[in-house]
Amino acid sequence: MAAASSALIAADVGNTRVKLGYFDGTLDASGLPVCGSRFAISVNACADLGPVKRWLDETGAGSEPRVVVSDVNPAVTRDLTRAWKEQLGTKPEQIRRPDPQILENRTDHPARTGPDRLFNAVAANVLRPKAKPAIIIDAGTATTIDLVAADGAFEGGAILPGFALSAQALQSYTALLPLVASDDVTDSRPNPLGRNTRDAIRSGLYWGGVGAVIELVRRISIELDDQPAIYLTGGAAPRLVPYVAQARHLPTFALQGMVLTSRRSAGTREESNCGD
Ligand SMILES: Nc1ncnc2c1ncn2[C@@H]1O[C@H](COP(=O)(O)OP(=O)(O)OP(=O)(O)O)[C@@H](O)[C@H]1O
Ligand SMILES: CC(C)(CO)[C@@H](O)C(=O)NCCC(=O)O
Ligand SMILES: [K+]
C-alpha cells in the first residue's frame, strides 16, 4: 500500500559530490519515490552547509526534516553528519546496505559492495519489468556497470575509472600529459583522431569511456536469457545516453533506492516489533 509517508531528505555521499534529494513521501506510477527537488555540493564543501540550508528552505521540507545519509565515503559522511547536526539541527541517520530481505546480494563479499550500487539495484527492482534482468550504469567518480538478475538479486558487475578520474590519472602518472578538464571530456563529441595532445586525450577519454560501457553491457548481457532493461545514472550519464541503446536516464536513481531501502527497513523493524 503506497501510503504517503512523511518527508525525507536523502544524502548520497559520493567521492566527488554529495547528492541531496527531497522526497515528500509520494510514489510515481512505477512505484519509485518522487524526488521533488535535488541539490549537490562538493565533498569538500561540507563545513559550511549554508547553501544546503537555503535549498532546504526552498523545498518546503520544514525546518527539521528526517535525513538519511549513505556511506561510500566514510570520512565525508562523518563530517557531513557532524556539520548537519551543528548547523541544521537534525542528526542524519546513517543508512546501511539493504538487508537480504530487501535485496539478495550474490557477490563474494556482500558487506563490501558499495551501498550506492545496492541502492541503484533496489530502485531497479521497482522499475524493471517483472522477470526481466536489469543492467545499471552509474557514471560517477568511478563508473559501475552492474547486473540485477531476473529474480531480483544483485549479481555484481564492473568498476572502472570515470571520465574525470581518468583525466586526472593521465596527468598525475605521466611526465608530459596535461590535465584535460572533465567538462572538456564530457561536454562535446570529440574527433576520434586528435591532432594534438589535448585533443588526443579528449578523444581517448570520451570514446574510450563510451566504448568501455557499451562493451561491458554487451558482455554482461551475453549469458542472460532475456534482453535486460538498462538504466543510466550518475553525473556523466547525459553523455552516455546517446550511445547506450535503450537506456533510460534516471538522475536520482541511487537516492530513490536509498528512500525505498530506508522505508522498507523501517517497515521490517515495525513488523518484527509487532511479532505477527
Ligand atoms: N554537469 C556535468 N556535465 C558533464 N559531466 C559531468 C557533470 N557533472 C559531473 N560530470 C562528470 O561525471 C563524473 C562525476 O559524477 P558525479 O558528480 O556523479 O560524481 P560522484 O557522484 O561524486 O561520484 P561517485 O558517486 O561515484 O563518488 C565526472 O566524470 C564528471 O566529469
Ligand atoms: C565503486 C564505487 C566507488 C562507486 O561509487 C563505490 O560503490 C565503492 O566504493 N564500492 C566499494 C567496492 C565494491 O562495490 O565492491
Ligand atoms: K555513485
CSV table of C-alpha atoms and ligand atoms in Angstrom, one decimal:
chain,number,residue,atom,x,y,z
A,1,MET,CA,0.0,0.0,0.0
A,2,ALA,CA,1.6,3.3,-1.1
A,3,ALA,CA,0.6,5.3,1.9
A,4,ALA,CA,2.1,8.8,1.9
A,5,SER,CA,4.9,8.9,4.5
A,6,SER,CA,6.5,11.9,6.0
A,7,ALA,CA,9.1,14.0,4.2
A,8,LEU,CA,12.6,12.7,3.9
A,9,ILE,CA,15.9,14.1,2.8
A,10,ALA,CA,18.3,11.6,1.3
A,11,ALA,CA,22.1,12.4,1.0
A,12,ASP,CA,24.2,10.2,-1.2
A,13,VAL,CA,27.8,10.9,-0.3
A,14,GLY,CA,29.9,10.1,-3.3
A,15,ASN,CA,33.6,10.5,-3.9
A,16,THR,CA,33.3,13.9,-5.7
A,17,ARG,CA,29.9,15.2,-4.7
A,18,VAL,CA,27.2,14.8,-2.1
A,19,LYS,CA,23.8,14.4,-3.9
A,20,LEU,CA,20.8,15.5,-1.9
A,21,GLY,CA,17.1,14.8,-2.7
A,22,TYR,CA,13.9,15.9,-1.1
A,23,PHE,CA,11.2,13.2,-1.0
A,24,ASP,CA,7.7,14.2,0.1
A,25,GLY,CA,6.5,10.5,0.5
A,26,THR,CA,4.7,10.1,-2.8
A,27,LEU,CA,5.4,7.4,-5.4
A,28,ASP,CA,5.3,7.8,-9.2
A,29,ALA,CA,3.3,5.4,-11.4
A,30,SER,CA,6.1,2.8,-11.5
A,31,GLY,CA,6.4,2.9,-7.6
A,32,LEU,CA,9.6,4.9,-7.4
A,33,PRO,CA,9.7,7.7,-4.7
A,34,VAL,CA,9.2,11.1,-6.3
A,35,CYS,CA,12.2,13.4,-5.9
A,36,GLY,CA,10.6,16.8,-5.5
A,37,SER,CA,13.9,18.7,-5.6
A,38,ARG,CA,17.6,17.9,-5.8
A,39,PHE,CA,20.8,19.6,-5.0
A,40,ALA,CA,24.5,18.8,-4.8
A,41,ILE,CA,27.6,20.0,-3.1
A,42,SER,CA,31.3,19.1,-3.4
A,43,VAL,CA,32.6,16.7,-0.9
A,44,ASN,CA,35.0,19.5,0.1
A,45,ALA,CA,32.2,21.8,1.0
A,46,CYS,CA,30.7,20.0,4.0
A,47,ALA,CA,32.0,22.5,6.6
A,48,ASP,CA,29.6,25.3,5.6
A,49,LEU,CA,26.0,24.0,4.9
A,50,GLY,CA,24.6,27.5,4.2
A,51,PRO,CA,23.8,26.6,0.6
A,52,VAL,CA,22.1,23.4,1.8
A,53,LYS,CA,20.1,25.4,4.3
A,54,ARG,CA,18.9,27.7,1.6
A,55,TRP,CA,17.9,24.8,-0.6
A,56,LEU,CA,16.0,23.1,2.3
A,57,ASP,CA,14.1,26.4,2.9
A,58,GLU,CA,13.1,26.4,-0.8
A,59,THR,CA,11.9,22.8,-0.8
A,60,GLY,CA,9.4,23.4,1.9
A,61,ALA,CA,10.7,20.3,3.7
A,62,GLY,CA,10.1,22.1,7.0
A,63,SER,CA,12.8,23.2,9.5
A,64,GLU,CA,14.0,19.8,10.7
A,65,PRO,CA,13.1,17.1,8.2
A,66,ARG,CA,14.4,13.5,8.7
A,67,VAL,CA,17.6,13.0,6.9
A,68,VAL,CA,19.2,9.7,5.8
A,69,VAL,CA,22.8,9.6,4.6
A,70,SER,CA,24.7,6.9,2.7
A,71,ASP,CA,28.2,5.8,3.1
A,72,VAL,CA,30.6,5.2,0.2
A,73,ASN,CA,32.9,7.8,1.6
A,74,PRO,CA,33.0,7.4,5.4
A,75,ALA,CA,35.2,10.4,6.2
A,76,VAL,CA,32.9,12.8,4.3
A,77,THR,CA,29.8,11.1,5.8
A,78,ARG,CA,31.2,11.7,9.3
A,79,ASP,CA,32.0,15.4,8.5
A,80,LEU,CA,28.6,16.0,6.9
A,81,THR,CA,26.8,14.3,9.8
A,82,ARG,CA,28.5,16.5,12.4
A,83,ALA,CA,28.0,19.7,10.4
A,84,TRP,CA,24.3,18.9,9.7
A,85,LYS,CA,23.7,18.4,13.4
A,86,GLU,CA,25.5,21.6,14.4
A,87,GLN,CA,24.2,23.9,11.6
A,88,LEU,CA,20.8,22.5,10.7
A,89,GLY,CA,19.6,21.0,13.9
A,90,THR,CA,18.9,17.4,12.9
A,91,LYS,CA,21.1,14.3,13.2
A,92,PRO,CA,21.3,12.5,9.9
A,93,GLU,CA,20.7,8.7,10.2
A,94,GLN,CA,23.2,6.5,8.5
A,95,ILE,CA,21.5,4.1,6.1
A,96,ARG,CA,23.2,0.7,5.9
A,97,ARG,CA,23.3,-1.7,3.0
A,98,PRO,CA,19.9,-3.2,2.2
A,99,ASP,CA,19.1,-6.3,4.3
A,100,PRO,CA,18.9,-9.6,2.4
A,101,GLN,CA,15.0,-9.4,2.7
A,102,ILE,CA,15.2,-6.2,0.7
A,103,LEU,CA,18.0,-7.2,-1.8
A,104,GLU,CA,19.8,-10.5,-2.2
A,105,ASN,CA,23.5,-9.9,-2.9
A,106,ARG,CA,25.2,-12.8,-4.7
A,107,THR,CA,28.7,-11.2,-4.7
A,108,ASP,CA,31.6,-12.9,-2.9
A,109,HIS,CA,31.6,-10.3,-0.1
A,110,PRO,CA,28.2,-8.7,0.3
A,111,ALA,CA,29.3,-6.4,3.1
A,112,ARG,CA,31.9,-4.8,0.9
A,113,THR,CA,29.7,-3.8,-2.0
A,114,GLY,CA,29.4,-0.1,-2.4
A,115,PRO,CA,26.0,0.9,-0.9
A,116,ASP,CA,25.4,3.2,-3.9
A,117,ARG,CA,25.5,0.2,-6.2
A,118,LEU,CA,23.0,-1.7,-4.0
A,119,PHE,CA,20.6,1.3,-3.7
A,120,ASN,CA,20.6,1.5,-7.5
A,121,ALA,CA,19.7,-2.2,-7.6
A,122,VAL,CA,16.8,-1.7,-5.1
A,123,ALA,CA,15.4,1.1,-7.4
A,124,ALA,CA,15.9,-1.1,-10.5
A,125,ASN,CA,13.8,-3.9,-8.8
A,126,VAL,CA,10.9,-1.5,-8.6
A,127,LEU,CA,11.3,-0.2,-12.2
A,128,ARG,CA,12.2,-3.3,-14.2
A,129,PRO,CA,9.5,-5.3,-15.9
A,130,LYS,CA,8.8,-8.4,-13.8
A,131,ALA,CA,11.2,-11.3,-14.6
A,132,LYS,CA,13.4,-9.2,-16.8
A,133,PRO,CA,17.0,-8.6,-15.7
A,134,ALA,CA,18.4,-5.1,-15.5
A,135,ILE,CA,21.8,-3.5,-16.0
A,136,ILE,CA,22.6,-0.3,-14.2
A,137,ILE,CA,25.3,2.1,-15.4
A,138,ASP,CA,26.4,4.6,-12.8
A,139,ALA,CA,28.8,7.1,-14.3
A,140,GLY,CA,30.3,9.0,-11.3
A,141,THR,CA,33.8,9.3,-10.0
A,142,ALA,CA,34.1,5.6,-10.8
A,143,THR,CA,31.8,4.1,-13.4
A,144,THR,CA,30.0,1.0,-12.4
A,145,ILE,CA,28.0,-1.4,-14.6
A,146,ASP,CA,26.0,-3.9,-12.5
A,147,LEU,CA,23.5,-6.7,-13.1
A,148,VAL,CA,20.3,-7.3,-11.3
A,149,ALA,CA,19.1,-10.8,-12.2
A,150,ALA,CA,15.6,-11.7,-13.3
A,151,ASP,CA,14.9,-12.9,-9.8
A,152,GLY,CA,16.0,-9.6,-8.3
A,153,ALA,CA,19.4,-10.5,-6.9
A,154,PHE,CA,22.4,-8.2,-7.2
A,155,GLU,CA,25.0,-10.1,-9.1
A,156,GLY,CA,27.9,-7.7,-9.2
A,157,GLY,CA,29.4,-6.2,-12.3
A,158,ALA,CA,32.3,-4.0,-13.4
A,159,ILE,CA,34.1,-0.9,-11.9
A,160,LEU,CA,36.3,1.4,-14.0
A,161,PRO,CA,37.6,5.0,-13.6
A,162,GLY,CA,35.1,7.7,-14.5
A,163,PHE,CA,35.9,10.4,-17.1
A,164,ALA,CA,37.3,13.0,-14.7
A,165,LEU,CA,39.3,10.4,-12.7
A,166,SER,CA,40.8,9.0,-15.9
A,167,ALA,CA,41.8,12.6,-17.0
A,168,GLN,CA,43.5,13.2,-13.6
A,169,ALA,CA,45.3,9.9,-13.7
A,170,LEU,CA,46.8,10.6,-17.2
A,171,GLN,CA,48.2,13.9,-15.8
A,172,SER,CA,49.3,12.6,-12.4
A,173,TYR,CA,51.2,9.5,-13.7
A,174,THR,CA,52.9,10.8,-16.8
A,175,ALA,CA,55.6,13.5,-17.3
A,176,LEU,CA,54.2,15.1,-20.5
A,177,LEU,CA,50.4,14.9,-20.4
A,178,PRO,CA,48.4,17.9,-19.3
A,179,LEU,CA,45.2,17.8,-17.3
A,180,VAL,CA,42.1,17.9,-19.6
A,181,ALA,CA,39.2,19.3,-17.6
A,182,SER,CA,36.4,16.8,-17.1
A,183,ASP,CA,33.9,19.1,-18.9
A,184,ASP,CA,36.1,19.0,-22.0
A,185,VAL,CA,35.9,15.3,-21.8
A,186,THR,CA,32.2,15.0,-21.4
A,187,ASP,CA,30.6,18.1,-23.0
A,188,SER,CA,31.4,17.6,-26.7
A,189,ARG,CA,31.8,14.9,-29.3
A,190,PRO,CA,35.5,15.0,-30.0
A,191,ASN,CA,37.0,14.0,-33.3
A,192,PRO,CA,38.3,10.4,-32.7
A,193,LEU,CA,41.5,11.5,-34.5
A,194,GLY,CA,43.2,14.0,-32.1
A,195,ARG,CA,45.9,16.0,-33.9
A,196,ASN,CA,47.4,17.5,-30.7
A,197,THR,CA,47.9,16.1,-27.2
A,198,ARG,CA,44.8,17.6,-25.6
A,199,ASP,CA,42.5,16.6,-28.5
A,200,ALA,CA,44.0,13.1,-28.4
A,201,ILE,CA,43.3,12.8,-24.7
A,202,ARG,CA,39.8,14.2,-25.2
A,203,SER,CA,39.2,11.5,-27.8
A,204,GLY,CA,40.7,8.7,-25.8
A,205,LEU,CA,38.8,9.5,-22.6
A,206,TYR,CA,35.5,10.2,-24.3
A,207,TRP,CA,35.3,7.4,-26.8
A,208,GLY,CA,37.2,5.0,-24.6
A,209,GLY,CA,34.7,5.7,-21.8
A,210,VAL,CA,31.7,5.3,-24.1
A,211,GLY,CA,33.2,2.1,-25.7
A,212,ALA,CA,34.0,0.5,-22.3
A,213,VAL,CA,30.4,0.9,-21.2
A,214,ILE,CA,29.0,-0.4,-24.4
A,215,GLU,CA,31.3,-3.4,-24.3
A,216,LEU,CA,30.6,-4.2,-20.7
A,217,VAL,CA,26.9,-4.0,-21.2
A,218,ARG,CA,27.3,-6.4,-24.2
A,219,ARG,CA,29.4,-8.9,-22.3
A,220,ILE,CA,27.3,-8.9,-19.2
A,221,SER,CA,24.2,-9.5,-21.4
A,222,ILE,CA,25.6,-12.5,-23.2
A,223,GLU,CA,24.7,-15.0,-20.6
A,224,LEU,CA,21.2,-13.6,-20.0
A,225,ASP,CA,18.1,-15.4,-21.2
A,226,ASP,CA,16.3,-12.1,-21.8
A,227,GLN,CA,17.2,-8.6,-23.0
A,228,PRO,CA,17.9,-6.6,-19.9
A,229,ALA,CA,16.3,-3.3,-19.0
A,230,ILE,CA,19.1,-0.7,-19.0
A,231,TYR,CA,19.2,2.2,-16.5
A,232,LEU,CA,21.8,5.0,-16.6
A,233,THR,CA,22.6,7.4,-13.7
A,234,GLY,CA,25.5,9.5,-12.2
A,235,GLY,CA,27.0,12.8,-13.2
A,236,ALA,CA,28.3,11.8,-16.6
A,237,ALA,CA,25.1,9.8,-17.6
A,238,PRO,CA,23.8,12.5,-20.0
A,239,ARG,CA,27.0,12.0,-22.1
A,240,LEU,CA,26.4,8.2,-22.4
A,241,VAL,CA,22.6,8.3,-23.1
A,242,PRO,CA,23.0,8.7,-26.9
A,243,TYR,CA,25.3,5.7,-27.2
A,244,VAL,CA,23.7,3.1,-25.0
A,245,ALA,CA,20.9,1.5,-26.8
A,246,GLN,CA,17.5,1.5,-25.0
A,247,ALA,CA,19.0,3.1,-21.9
A,248,ARG,CA,16.7,5.0,-19.6
A,249,HIS,CA,18.3,8.0,-17.8
A,250,LEU,CA,17.4,8.3,-14.1
A,251,PRO,CA,19.3,11.2,-12.5
A,252,THR,CA,18.2,10.4,-8.9
A,253,PHE,CA,18.2,6.5,-9.0
A,254,ALA,CA,20.5,5.9,-6.0
A,255,LEU,CA,18.7,8.4,-3.9
A,256,GLN,CA,15.4,6.8,-4.8
A,257,GLY,CA,16.9,3.4,-3.9
A,258,MET,CA,18.0,4.9,-0.6
A,259,VAL,CA,14.5,6.1,0.2
A,260,LEU,CA,13.0,2.7,-0.7
A,261,THR,CA,15.5,0.9,1.5
A,262,SER,CA,15.0,3.3,4.4
A,263,ARG,CA,11.2,2.9,4.4
A,264,ARG,CA,11.4,-0.9,3.9
A,265,SER,CA,13.9,-1.2,6.7
A,266,ALA,CA,11.7,0.8,9.0
A,267,GLY,CA,8.7,-1.4,7.9
A,268,THR,CA,10.6,-4.6,8.7
A,269,ARG,CA,11.5,-3.3,12.1
A,270,GLU,CA,7.9,-2.4,12.9
A,271,GLU,CA,6.7,-5.8,11.7
A,272,SER,CA,9.2,-7.7,13.8
A,273,ASN,CA,8.3,-5.4,16.8
A,274,CYS,CA,4.6,-6.3,16.4
A,275,GLY,CA,5.5,-10.0,16.4
A,276,ASP,CA,2.8,-11.0,13.9
B,1,LIG,N1,27.3,18.6,-15.4
B,1,LIG,C1,28.1,17.7,-15.8
B,1,LIG,N2,28.3,17.5,-17.1
B,1,LIG,C2,29.1,16.6,-17.6
B,1,LIG,N3,29.7,15.7,-16.9
B,1,LIG,C3,29.6,15.8,-15.6
B,1,LIG,C4,28.8,16.8,-15.0
B,1,LIG,N4,28.9,16.7,-13.6
B,1,LIG,C5,29.7,15.6,-13.4
B,1,LIG,N5,30.1,15.1,-14.6
B,1,LIG,C6,31.0,14.0,-14.8
B,1,LIG,O1,30.6,13.0,-14.0
B,1,LIG,C7,31.6,12.4,-13.2
B,1,LIG,C8,31.3,12.6,-11.7
B,1,LIG,O2,30.0,12.3,-11.5
B,1,LIG,P1,29.3,12.7,-10.1
B,1,LIG,O3,29.3,14.1,-9.9
B,1,LIG,O4,28.0,12.0,-10.1
B,1,LIG,O5,30.3,12.1,-9.1
B,1,LIG,P2,30.0,11.5,-7.7
B,1,LIG,O6,28.6,11.3,-7.6
B,1,LIG,O7,30.7,12.2,-6.6
B,1,LIG,O8,30.7,10.1,-8.0
B,1,LIG,P3,30.5,8.9,-7.0
B,1,LIG,O9,29.1,8.8,-6.5
B,1,LIG,O10,31.0,7.8,-7.9
B,1,LIG,O11,31.5,9.1,-5.9
B,1,LIG,C9,32.9,13.0,-13.7
B,1,LIG,O12,33.5,12.2,-14.6
B,1,LIG,C10,32.4,14.3,-14.3
B,1,LIG,O13,33.3,14.7,-15.3
B,2,LIG,C1,32.7,1.7,-6.8
B,2,LIG,C2,32.3,2.9,-6.1
B,2,LIG,C3,33.4,3.9,-5.9
B,2,LIG,C4,31.2,3.6,-7.0
B,2,LIG,O1,30.8,4.8,-6.3
B,2,LIG,C5,31.6,2.5,-4.7
B,2,LIG,O2,30.5,1.7,-5.0
B,2,LIG,C6,32.5,1.8,-3.8
B,2,LIG,O3,33.4,2.4,-3.2
B,2,LIG,N1,32.4,0.4,-3.7
B,2,LIG,C7,33.1,-0.4,-2.9
B,2,LIG,C8,33.6,-1.7,-3.5
B,2,LIG,C9,32.6,-2.5,-4.2
B,2,LIG,O4,31.5,-2.0,-4.6
B,2,LIG,O5,32.8,-3.7,-4.5
B,3,K,K,27.8,6.8,-7.5
